PDB file of C-alpha atoms in Angstrom:
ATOM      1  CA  UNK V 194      80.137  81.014  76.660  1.00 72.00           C
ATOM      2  CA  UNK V 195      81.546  81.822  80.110  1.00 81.00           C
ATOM      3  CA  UNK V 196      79.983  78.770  82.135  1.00 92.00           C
ATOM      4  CA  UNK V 197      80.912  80.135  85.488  1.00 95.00           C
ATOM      5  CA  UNK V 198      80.730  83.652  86.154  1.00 95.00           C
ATOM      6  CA  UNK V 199      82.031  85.522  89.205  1.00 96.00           C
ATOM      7  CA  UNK V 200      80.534  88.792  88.778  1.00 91.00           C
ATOM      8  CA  UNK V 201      82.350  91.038  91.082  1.00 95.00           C
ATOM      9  CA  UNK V 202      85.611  92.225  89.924  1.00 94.00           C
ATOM     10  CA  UNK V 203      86.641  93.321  93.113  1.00 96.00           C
ATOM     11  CA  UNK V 204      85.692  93.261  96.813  1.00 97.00           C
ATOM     12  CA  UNK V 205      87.273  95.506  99.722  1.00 98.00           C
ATOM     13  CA  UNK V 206      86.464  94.525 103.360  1.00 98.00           C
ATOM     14  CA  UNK V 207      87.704  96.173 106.924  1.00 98.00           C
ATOM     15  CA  UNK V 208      89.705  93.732 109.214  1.00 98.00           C
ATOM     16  CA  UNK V 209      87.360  91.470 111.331  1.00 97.00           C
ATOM     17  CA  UNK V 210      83.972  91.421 109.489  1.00 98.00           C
ATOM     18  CA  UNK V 211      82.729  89.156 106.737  1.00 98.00           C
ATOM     19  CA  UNK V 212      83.839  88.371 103.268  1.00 98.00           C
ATOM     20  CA  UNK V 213      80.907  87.324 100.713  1.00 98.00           C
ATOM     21  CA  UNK V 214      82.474  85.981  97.410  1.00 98.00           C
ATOM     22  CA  UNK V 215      79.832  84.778  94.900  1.00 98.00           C
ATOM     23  CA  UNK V 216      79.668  82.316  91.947  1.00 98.00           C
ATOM     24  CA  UNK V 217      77.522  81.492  89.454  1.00 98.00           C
ATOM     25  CA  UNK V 218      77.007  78.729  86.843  1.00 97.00           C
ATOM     26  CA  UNK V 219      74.815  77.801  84.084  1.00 96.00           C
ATOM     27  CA  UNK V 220      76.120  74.210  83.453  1.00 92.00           C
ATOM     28  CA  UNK V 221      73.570  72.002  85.190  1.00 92.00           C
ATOM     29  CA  UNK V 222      76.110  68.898  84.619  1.00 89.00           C
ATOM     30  CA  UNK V 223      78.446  70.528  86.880  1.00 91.00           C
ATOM     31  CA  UNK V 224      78.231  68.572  90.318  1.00 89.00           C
ATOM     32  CA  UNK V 225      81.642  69.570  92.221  1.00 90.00           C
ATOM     33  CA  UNK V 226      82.529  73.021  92.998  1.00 92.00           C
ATOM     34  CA  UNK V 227      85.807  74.809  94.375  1.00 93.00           C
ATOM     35  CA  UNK V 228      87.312  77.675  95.446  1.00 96.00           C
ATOM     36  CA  UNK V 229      91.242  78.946  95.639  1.00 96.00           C
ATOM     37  CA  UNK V 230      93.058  81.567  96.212  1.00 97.00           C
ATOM     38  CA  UNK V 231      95.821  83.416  94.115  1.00 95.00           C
ATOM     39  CA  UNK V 232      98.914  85.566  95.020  1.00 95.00           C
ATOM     40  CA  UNK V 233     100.609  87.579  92.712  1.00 89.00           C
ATOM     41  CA  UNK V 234     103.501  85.880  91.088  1.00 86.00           C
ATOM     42  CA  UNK V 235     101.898  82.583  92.602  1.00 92.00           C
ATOM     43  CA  UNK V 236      99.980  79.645  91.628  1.00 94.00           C
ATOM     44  CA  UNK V 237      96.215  79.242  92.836  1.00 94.00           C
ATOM     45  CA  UNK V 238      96.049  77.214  95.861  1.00 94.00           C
ATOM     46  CA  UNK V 239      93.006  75.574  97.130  1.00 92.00           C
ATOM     47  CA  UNK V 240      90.651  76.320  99.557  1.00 95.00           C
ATOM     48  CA  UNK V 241      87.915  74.556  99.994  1.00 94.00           C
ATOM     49  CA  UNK V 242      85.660  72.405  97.914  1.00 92.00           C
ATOM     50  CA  UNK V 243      81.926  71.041  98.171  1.00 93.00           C
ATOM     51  CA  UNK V 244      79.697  68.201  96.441  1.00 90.00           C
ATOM     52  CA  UNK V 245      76.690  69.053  94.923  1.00 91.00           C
ATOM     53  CA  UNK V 246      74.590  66.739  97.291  1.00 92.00           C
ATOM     54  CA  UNK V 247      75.817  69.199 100.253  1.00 93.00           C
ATOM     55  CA  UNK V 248      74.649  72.858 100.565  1.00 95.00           C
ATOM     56  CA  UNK V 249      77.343  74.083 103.202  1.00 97.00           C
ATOM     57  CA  UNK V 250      80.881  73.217 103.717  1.00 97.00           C
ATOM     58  CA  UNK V 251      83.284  74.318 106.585  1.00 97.00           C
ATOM     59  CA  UNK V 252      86.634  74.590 106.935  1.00 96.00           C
ATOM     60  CA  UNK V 253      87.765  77.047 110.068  1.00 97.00           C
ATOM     61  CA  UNK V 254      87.212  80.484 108.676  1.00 98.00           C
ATOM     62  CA  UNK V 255      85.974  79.683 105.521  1.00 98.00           C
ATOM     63  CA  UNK V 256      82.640  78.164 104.237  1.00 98.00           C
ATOM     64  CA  UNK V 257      80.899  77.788 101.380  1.00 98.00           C
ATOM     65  CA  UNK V 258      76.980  77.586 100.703  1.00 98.00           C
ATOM     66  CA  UNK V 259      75.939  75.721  97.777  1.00 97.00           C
ATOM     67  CA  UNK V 260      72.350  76.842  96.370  1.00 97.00           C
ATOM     68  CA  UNK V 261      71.749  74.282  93.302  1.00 95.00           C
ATOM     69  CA  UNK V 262      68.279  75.485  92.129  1.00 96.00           C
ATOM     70  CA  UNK V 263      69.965  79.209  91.943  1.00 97.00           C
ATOM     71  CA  UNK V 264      72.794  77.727  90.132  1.00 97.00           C
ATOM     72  CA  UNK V 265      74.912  79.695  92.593  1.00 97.00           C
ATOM     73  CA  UNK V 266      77.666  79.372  95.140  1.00 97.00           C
ATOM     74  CA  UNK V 267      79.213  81.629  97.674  1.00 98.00           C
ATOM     75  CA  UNK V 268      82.230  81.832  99.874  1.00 98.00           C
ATOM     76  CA  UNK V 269      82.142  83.525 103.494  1.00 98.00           C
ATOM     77  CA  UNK V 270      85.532  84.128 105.061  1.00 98.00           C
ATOM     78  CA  UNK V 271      85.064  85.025 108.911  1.00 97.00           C
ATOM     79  CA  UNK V 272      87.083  86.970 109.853  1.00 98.00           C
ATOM     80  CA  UNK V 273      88.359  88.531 107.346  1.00 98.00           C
ATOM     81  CA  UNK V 274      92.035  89.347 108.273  1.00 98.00           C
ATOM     82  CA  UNK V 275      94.373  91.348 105.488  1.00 97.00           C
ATOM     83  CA  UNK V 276      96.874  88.124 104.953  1.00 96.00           C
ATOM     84  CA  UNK V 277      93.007  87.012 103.222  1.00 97.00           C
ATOM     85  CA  UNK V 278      93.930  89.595 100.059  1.00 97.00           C
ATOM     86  CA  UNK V 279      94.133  87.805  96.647  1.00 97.00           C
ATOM     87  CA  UNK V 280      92.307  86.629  93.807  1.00 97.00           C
ATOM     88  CA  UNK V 281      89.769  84.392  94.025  1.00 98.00           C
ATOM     89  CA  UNK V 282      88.559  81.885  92.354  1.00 96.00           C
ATOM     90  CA  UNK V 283      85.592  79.471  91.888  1.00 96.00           C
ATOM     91  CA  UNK V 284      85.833  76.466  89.512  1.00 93.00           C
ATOM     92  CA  UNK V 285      83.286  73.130  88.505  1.00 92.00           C
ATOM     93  CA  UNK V 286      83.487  70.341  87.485  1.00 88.00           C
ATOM     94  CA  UNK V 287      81.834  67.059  86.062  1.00 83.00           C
ATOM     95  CA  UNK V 288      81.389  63.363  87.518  1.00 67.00           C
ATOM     96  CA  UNK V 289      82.859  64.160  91.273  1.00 54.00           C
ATOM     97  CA  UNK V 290      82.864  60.377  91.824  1.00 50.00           C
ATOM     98  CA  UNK V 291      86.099  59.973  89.217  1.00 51.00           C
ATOM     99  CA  UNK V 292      87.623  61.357  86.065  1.00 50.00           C
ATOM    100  CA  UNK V 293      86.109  64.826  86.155  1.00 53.00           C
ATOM    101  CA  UNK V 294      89.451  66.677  88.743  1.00 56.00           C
ATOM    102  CA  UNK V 295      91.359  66.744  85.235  1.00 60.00           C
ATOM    103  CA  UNK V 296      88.918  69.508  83.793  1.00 77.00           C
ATOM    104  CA  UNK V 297      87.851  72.456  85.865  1.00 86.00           C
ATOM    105  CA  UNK V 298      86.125  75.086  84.860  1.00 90.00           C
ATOM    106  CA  UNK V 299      86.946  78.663  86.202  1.00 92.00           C
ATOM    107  CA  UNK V 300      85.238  81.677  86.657  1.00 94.00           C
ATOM    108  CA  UNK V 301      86.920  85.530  85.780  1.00 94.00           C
ATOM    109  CA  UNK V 302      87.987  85.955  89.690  1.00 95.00           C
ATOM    110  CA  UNK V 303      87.305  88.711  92.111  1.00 97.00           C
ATOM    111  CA  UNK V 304      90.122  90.548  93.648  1.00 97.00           C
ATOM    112  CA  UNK V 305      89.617  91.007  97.703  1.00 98.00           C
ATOM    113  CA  UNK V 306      91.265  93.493  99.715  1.00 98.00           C
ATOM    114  CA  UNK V 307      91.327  93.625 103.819  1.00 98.00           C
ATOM    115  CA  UNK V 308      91.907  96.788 105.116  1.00 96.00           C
ATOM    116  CA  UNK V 309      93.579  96.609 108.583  1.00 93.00           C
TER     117      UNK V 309
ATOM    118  CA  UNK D 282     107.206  67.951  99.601  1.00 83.00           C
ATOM    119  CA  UNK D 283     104.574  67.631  96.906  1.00 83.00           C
ATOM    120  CA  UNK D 284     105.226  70.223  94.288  1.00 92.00           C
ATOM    121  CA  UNK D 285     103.942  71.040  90.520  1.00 96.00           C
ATOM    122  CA  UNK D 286     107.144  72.603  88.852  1.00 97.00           C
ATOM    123  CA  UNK D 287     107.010  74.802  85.490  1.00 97.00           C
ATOM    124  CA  UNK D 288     110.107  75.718  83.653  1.00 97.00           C
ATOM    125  CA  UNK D 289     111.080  78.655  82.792  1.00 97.00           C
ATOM    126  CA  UNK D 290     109.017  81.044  84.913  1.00 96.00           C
ATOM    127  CA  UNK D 291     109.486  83.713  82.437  1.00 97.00           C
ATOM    128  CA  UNK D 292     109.839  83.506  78.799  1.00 97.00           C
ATOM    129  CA  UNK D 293     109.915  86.182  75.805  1.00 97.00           C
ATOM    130  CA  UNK D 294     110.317  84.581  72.225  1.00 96.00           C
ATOM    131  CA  UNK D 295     109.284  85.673  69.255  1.00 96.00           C
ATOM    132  CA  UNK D 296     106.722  84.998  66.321  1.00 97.00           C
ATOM    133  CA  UNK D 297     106.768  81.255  65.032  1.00 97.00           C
ATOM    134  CA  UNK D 298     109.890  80.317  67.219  1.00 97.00           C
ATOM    135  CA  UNK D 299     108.514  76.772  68.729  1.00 97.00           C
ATOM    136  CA  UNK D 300     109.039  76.121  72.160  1.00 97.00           C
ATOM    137  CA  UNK D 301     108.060  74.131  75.148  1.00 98.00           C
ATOM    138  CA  UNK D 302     107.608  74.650  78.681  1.00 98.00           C
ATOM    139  CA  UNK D 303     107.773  71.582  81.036  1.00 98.00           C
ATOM    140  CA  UNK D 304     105.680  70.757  84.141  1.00 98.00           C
ATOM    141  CA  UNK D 305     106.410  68.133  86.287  1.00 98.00           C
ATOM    142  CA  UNK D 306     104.934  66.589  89.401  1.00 97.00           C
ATOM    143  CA  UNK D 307     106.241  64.746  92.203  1.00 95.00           C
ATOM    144  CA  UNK D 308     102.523  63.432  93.669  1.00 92.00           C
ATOM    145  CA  UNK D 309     102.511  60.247  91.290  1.00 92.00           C
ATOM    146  CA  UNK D 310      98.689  62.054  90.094  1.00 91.00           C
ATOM    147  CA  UNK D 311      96.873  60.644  87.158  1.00 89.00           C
ATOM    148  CA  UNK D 312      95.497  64.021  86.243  1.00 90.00           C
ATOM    149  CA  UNK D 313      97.444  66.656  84.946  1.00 93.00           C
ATOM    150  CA  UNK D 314      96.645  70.023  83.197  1.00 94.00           C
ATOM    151  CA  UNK D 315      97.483  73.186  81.446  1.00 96.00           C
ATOM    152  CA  UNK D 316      95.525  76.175  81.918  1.00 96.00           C
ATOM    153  CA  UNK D 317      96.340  80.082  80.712  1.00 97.00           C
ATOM    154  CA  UNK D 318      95.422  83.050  82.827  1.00 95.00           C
ATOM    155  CA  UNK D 319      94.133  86.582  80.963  1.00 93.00           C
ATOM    156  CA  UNK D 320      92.305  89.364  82.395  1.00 89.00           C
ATOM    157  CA  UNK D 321      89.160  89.451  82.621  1.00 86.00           C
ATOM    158  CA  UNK D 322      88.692  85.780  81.613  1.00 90.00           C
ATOM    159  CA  UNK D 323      90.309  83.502  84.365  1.00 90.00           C
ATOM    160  CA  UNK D 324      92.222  80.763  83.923  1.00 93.00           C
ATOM    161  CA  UNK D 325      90.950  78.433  80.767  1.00 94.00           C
ATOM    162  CA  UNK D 326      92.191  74.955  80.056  1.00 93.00           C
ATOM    163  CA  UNK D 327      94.259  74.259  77.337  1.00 96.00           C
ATOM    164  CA  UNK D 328      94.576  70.506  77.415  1.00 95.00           C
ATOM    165  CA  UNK D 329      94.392  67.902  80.133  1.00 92.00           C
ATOM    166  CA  UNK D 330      95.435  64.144  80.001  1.00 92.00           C
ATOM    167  CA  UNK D 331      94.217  61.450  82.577  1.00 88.00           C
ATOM    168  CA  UNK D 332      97.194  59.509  82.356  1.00 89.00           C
ATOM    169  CA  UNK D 333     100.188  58.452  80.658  1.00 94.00           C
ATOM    170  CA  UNK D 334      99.254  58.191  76.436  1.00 94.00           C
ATOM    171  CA  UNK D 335      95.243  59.698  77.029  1.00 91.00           C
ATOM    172  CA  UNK D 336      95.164  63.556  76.721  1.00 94.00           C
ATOM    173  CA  UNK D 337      92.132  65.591  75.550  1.00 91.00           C
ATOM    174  CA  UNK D 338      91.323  68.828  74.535  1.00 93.00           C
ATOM    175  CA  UNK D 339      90.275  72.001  76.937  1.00 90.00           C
ATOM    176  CA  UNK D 340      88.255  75.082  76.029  1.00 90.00           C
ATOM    177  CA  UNK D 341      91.494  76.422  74.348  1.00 95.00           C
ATOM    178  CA  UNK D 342      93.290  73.936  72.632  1.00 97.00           C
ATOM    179  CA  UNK D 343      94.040  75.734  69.274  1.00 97.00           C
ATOM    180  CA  UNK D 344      97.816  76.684  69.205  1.00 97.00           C
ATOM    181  CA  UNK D 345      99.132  74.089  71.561  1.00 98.00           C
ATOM    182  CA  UNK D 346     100.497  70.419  71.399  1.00 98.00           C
ATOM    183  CA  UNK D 347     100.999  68.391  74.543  1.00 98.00           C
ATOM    184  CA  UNK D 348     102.223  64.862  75.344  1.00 96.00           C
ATOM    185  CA  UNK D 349     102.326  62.294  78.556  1.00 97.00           C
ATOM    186  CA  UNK D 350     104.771  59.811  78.174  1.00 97.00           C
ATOM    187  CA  UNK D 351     105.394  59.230  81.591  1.00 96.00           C
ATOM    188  CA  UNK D 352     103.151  60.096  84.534  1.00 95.00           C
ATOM    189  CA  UNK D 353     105.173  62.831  86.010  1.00 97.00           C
ATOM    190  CA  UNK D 354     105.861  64.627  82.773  1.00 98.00           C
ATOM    191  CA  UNK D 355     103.236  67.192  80.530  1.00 98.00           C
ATOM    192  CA  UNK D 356     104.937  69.341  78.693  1.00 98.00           C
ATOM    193  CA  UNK D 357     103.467  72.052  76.697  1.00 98.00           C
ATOM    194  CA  UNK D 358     104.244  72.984  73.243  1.00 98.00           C
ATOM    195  CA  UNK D 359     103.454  75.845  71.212  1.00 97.00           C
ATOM    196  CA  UNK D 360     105.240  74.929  67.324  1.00 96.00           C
ATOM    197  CA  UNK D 361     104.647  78.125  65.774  1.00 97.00           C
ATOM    198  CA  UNK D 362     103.961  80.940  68.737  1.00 97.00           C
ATOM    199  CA  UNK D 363     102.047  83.957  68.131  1.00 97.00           C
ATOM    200  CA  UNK D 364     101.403  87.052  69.769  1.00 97.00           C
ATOM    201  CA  UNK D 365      97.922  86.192  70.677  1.00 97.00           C
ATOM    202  CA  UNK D 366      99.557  83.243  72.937  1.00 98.00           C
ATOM    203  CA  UNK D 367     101.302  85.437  74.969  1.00 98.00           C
ATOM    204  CA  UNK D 368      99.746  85.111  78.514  1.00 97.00           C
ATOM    205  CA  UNK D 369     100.143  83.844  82.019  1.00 97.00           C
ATOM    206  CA  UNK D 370     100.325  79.462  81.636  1.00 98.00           C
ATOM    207  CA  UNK D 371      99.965  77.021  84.878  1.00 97.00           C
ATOM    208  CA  UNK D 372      99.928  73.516  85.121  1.00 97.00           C
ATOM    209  CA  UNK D 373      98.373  71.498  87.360  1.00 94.00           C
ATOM    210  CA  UNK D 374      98.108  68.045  88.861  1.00 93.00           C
ATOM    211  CA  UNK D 375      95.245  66.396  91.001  1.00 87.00           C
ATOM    212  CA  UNK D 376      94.447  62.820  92.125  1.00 78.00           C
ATOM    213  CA  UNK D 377      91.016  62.368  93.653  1.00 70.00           C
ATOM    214  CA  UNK D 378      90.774  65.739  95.195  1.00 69.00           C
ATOM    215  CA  UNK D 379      91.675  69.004  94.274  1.00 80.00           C
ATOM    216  CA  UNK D 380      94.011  70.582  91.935  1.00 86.00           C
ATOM    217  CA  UNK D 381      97.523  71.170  92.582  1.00 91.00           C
ATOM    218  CA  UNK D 382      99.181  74.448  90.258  1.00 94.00           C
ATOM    219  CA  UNK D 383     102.299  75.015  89.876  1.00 96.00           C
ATOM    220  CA  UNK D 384     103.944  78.814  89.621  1.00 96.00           C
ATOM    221  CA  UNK D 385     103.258  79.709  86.310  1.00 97.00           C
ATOM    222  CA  UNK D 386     105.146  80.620  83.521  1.00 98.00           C
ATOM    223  CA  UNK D 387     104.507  84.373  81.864  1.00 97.00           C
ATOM    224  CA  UNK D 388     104.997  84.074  78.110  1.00 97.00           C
ATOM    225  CA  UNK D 389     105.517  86.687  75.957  1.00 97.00           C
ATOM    226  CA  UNK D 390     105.170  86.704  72.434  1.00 97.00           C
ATOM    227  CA  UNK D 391     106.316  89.275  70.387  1.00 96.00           C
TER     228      UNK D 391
END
């Protein structure tokens, strides 16, 4: 049972506009959500992260929008530039006031490309 | 520098040939964790421990050993490797905050 689901395989943007990755979940426990980003022959790195009793989070380029009666969360990456290319991927998690950082749980990840 | 570090980053054994790969971290985190990465499916956690003696099972525990007998220290160990276990493992780290991975370590099992 694939608790969070990123649904797009792949994205391809130009240079300069906006990058919409999307997330969903069915686990209503979950109450901390992140994102990171993967190069090949890397490890994921994080991005950016939000609580469940926010519904936007900022951080320069990047922001994510947290809708918890859609069970769904999205990242927008303005502007896109082509260093932006890799996997991403959204995670959850339990209890974001302790013990939960331990066990994340990931969705498939989507693949964006920036075309210069 | 803070740093997760995996050993070896590349591995091909074969069927029931035990092994281990180390992770190690040098943030003094309570939480470490070992995930594996396959297409289509993401990256799934195998175990995770929450400090030195407590570990717990993941989504994908069946297969795999692990111990934490000192914070900075999670190994993973397969005992009897099969095929099916060959994928793309990380470990991870993470205080109060995010996740740190290290570089992962492709296994192949033939």
């Amino acid at each position: 049972d694939q608790q969070v689901k990123q649904n797009s395989p792949s994205l391809s943007v130009q240079e300069g506009r906006i990058s919409i990755l999307n997330c969903d979940y069915t686990n209503s426990m979950f109450d901390y959500f992140l994102w990171y980003k993967k190069y090949p022959a890397e490890g994921p790195t994080f991005l950016i992260s939000i609580s469940s009793i926010k519904d936007k989070n900022e951080d320069g380029r990047f922001t994510v929008f947290l809708n918890k009666s859609a069970k769904h969360l999205s990242l927008h990456i303005v502007p896109s530039q082509p260093g932006d290319s890799a996997v991403y991927f959204c995670a959850a998690s339990r209890n974001a006031g302790g013990t939960s950082y331990g066990k994340l749980t990931f969705g498939q990840g989507t693949i964006l490309t920036v075309h210069p | 520098e803070a740093q997760v570090t995996q050993n070896p980053r590349y591995l091909i054994t074969v069927t029931g040939k035990k092994l281990t790969v180390t992770c190690s971290q040098n943030m003094n985190h309570e939480y470490m964790s070992w995930y594996r990465q396959d297409p289509g499916l993401g990256l799934r956690q195998i175990y995770y421990s929450m400090n030195v003696e407590v570990t717990d099972k993941g989504d994908v525990p069946e297969g795999y050993k692990v111990s934490r007998k000192e914070k900075r220290n999670f190994p993973l160990i397969l005992e009897s490797p099969s095929p099916n276990q060959t994928s793309l493992y990380f470990c991870a780290s993470s205080g109060r905050a995010e996740a740190f991975f290290g570089q992962g370590t492709r296994l192949t099992v033939v």
